[in-house]
mmCIF file of C-alpha atoms in Angstrom:
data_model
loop_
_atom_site.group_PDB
_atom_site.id
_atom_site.type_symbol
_atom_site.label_atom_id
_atom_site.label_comp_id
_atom_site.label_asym_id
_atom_site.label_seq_id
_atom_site.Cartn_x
_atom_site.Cartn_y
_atom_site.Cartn_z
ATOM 1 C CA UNK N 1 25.126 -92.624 67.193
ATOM 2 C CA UNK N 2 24.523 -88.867 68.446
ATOM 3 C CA UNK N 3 23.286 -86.192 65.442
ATOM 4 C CA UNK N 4 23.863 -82.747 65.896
ATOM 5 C CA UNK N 5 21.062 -80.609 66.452
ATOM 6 C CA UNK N 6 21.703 -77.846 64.281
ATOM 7 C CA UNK N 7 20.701 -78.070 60.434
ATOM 8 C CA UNK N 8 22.897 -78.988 57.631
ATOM 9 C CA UNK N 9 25.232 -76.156 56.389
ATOM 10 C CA UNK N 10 25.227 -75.801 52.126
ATOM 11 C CA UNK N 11 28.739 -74.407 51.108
ATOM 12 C CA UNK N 12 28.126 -71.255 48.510
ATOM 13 C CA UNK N 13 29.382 -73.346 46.059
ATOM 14 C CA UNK N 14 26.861 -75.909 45.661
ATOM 15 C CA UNK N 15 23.782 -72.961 45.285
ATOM 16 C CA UNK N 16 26.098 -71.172 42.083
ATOM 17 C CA UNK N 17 25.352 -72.140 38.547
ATOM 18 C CA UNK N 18 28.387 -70.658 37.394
ATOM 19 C CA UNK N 19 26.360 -68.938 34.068
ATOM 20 C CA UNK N 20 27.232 -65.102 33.860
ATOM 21 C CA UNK N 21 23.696 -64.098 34.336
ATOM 22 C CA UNK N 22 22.074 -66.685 36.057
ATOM 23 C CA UNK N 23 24.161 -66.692 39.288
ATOM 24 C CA UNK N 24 21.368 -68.857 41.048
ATOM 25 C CA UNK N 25 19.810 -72.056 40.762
ATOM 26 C CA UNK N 26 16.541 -70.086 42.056
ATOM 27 C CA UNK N 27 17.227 -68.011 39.037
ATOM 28 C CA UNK N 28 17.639 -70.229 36.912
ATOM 29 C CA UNK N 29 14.478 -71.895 37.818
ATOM 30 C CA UNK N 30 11.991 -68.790 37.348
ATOM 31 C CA UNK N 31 13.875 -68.265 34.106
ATOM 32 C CA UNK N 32 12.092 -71.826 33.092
ATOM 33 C CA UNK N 33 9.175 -71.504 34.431
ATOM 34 C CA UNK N 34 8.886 -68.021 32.660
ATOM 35 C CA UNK N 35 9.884 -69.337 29.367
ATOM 36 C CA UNK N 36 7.610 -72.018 29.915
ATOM 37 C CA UNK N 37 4.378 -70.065 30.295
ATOM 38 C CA UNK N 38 5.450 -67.962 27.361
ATOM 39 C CA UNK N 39 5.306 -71.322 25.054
ATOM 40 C CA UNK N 40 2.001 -72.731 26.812
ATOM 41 C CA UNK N 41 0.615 -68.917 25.875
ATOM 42 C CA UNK N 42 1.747 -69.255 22.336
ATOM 43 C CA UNK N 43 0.625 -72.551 21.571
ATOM 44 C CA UNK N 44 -3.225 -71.847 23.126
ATOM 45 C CA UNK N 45 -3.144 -68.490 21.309
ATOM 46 C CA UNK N 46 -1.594 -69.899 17.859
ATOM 47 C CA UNK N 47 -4.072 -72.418 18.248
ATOM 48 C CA UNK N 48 -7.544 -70.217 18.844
ATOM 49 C CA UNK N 49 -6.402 -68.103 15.904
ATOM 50 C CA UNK N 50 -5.433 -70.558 13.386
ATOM 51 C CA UNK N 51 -8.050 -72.649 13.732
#
């Protein structure tokens, strides 16, 4: 069996979240990663001052 050379083509489709404001999946991703620095922050600062 022969395989084409050239690399797979993604349709549009499949890289849309279909949220309003996140129109990506990259997006969406550094909107996590974000959020979850934010919490890690939080907890280490919530924890140096509270205890």
């Amino acid at each position: 069996m022969k395989r084409s050379l050239g690399s797979e083509v993604i349709a549009p489709e499949a890289n849309e979240t279909g949220l309003p404001w996140l129109r990506t999946w990259n997006h969406v991703y550094v909107v996590v990663i974000i959020h979850f620095a934010i919490w890690v922050a939080l907890l280490v600062a919530l924890t140096d001052f509270f205890s």
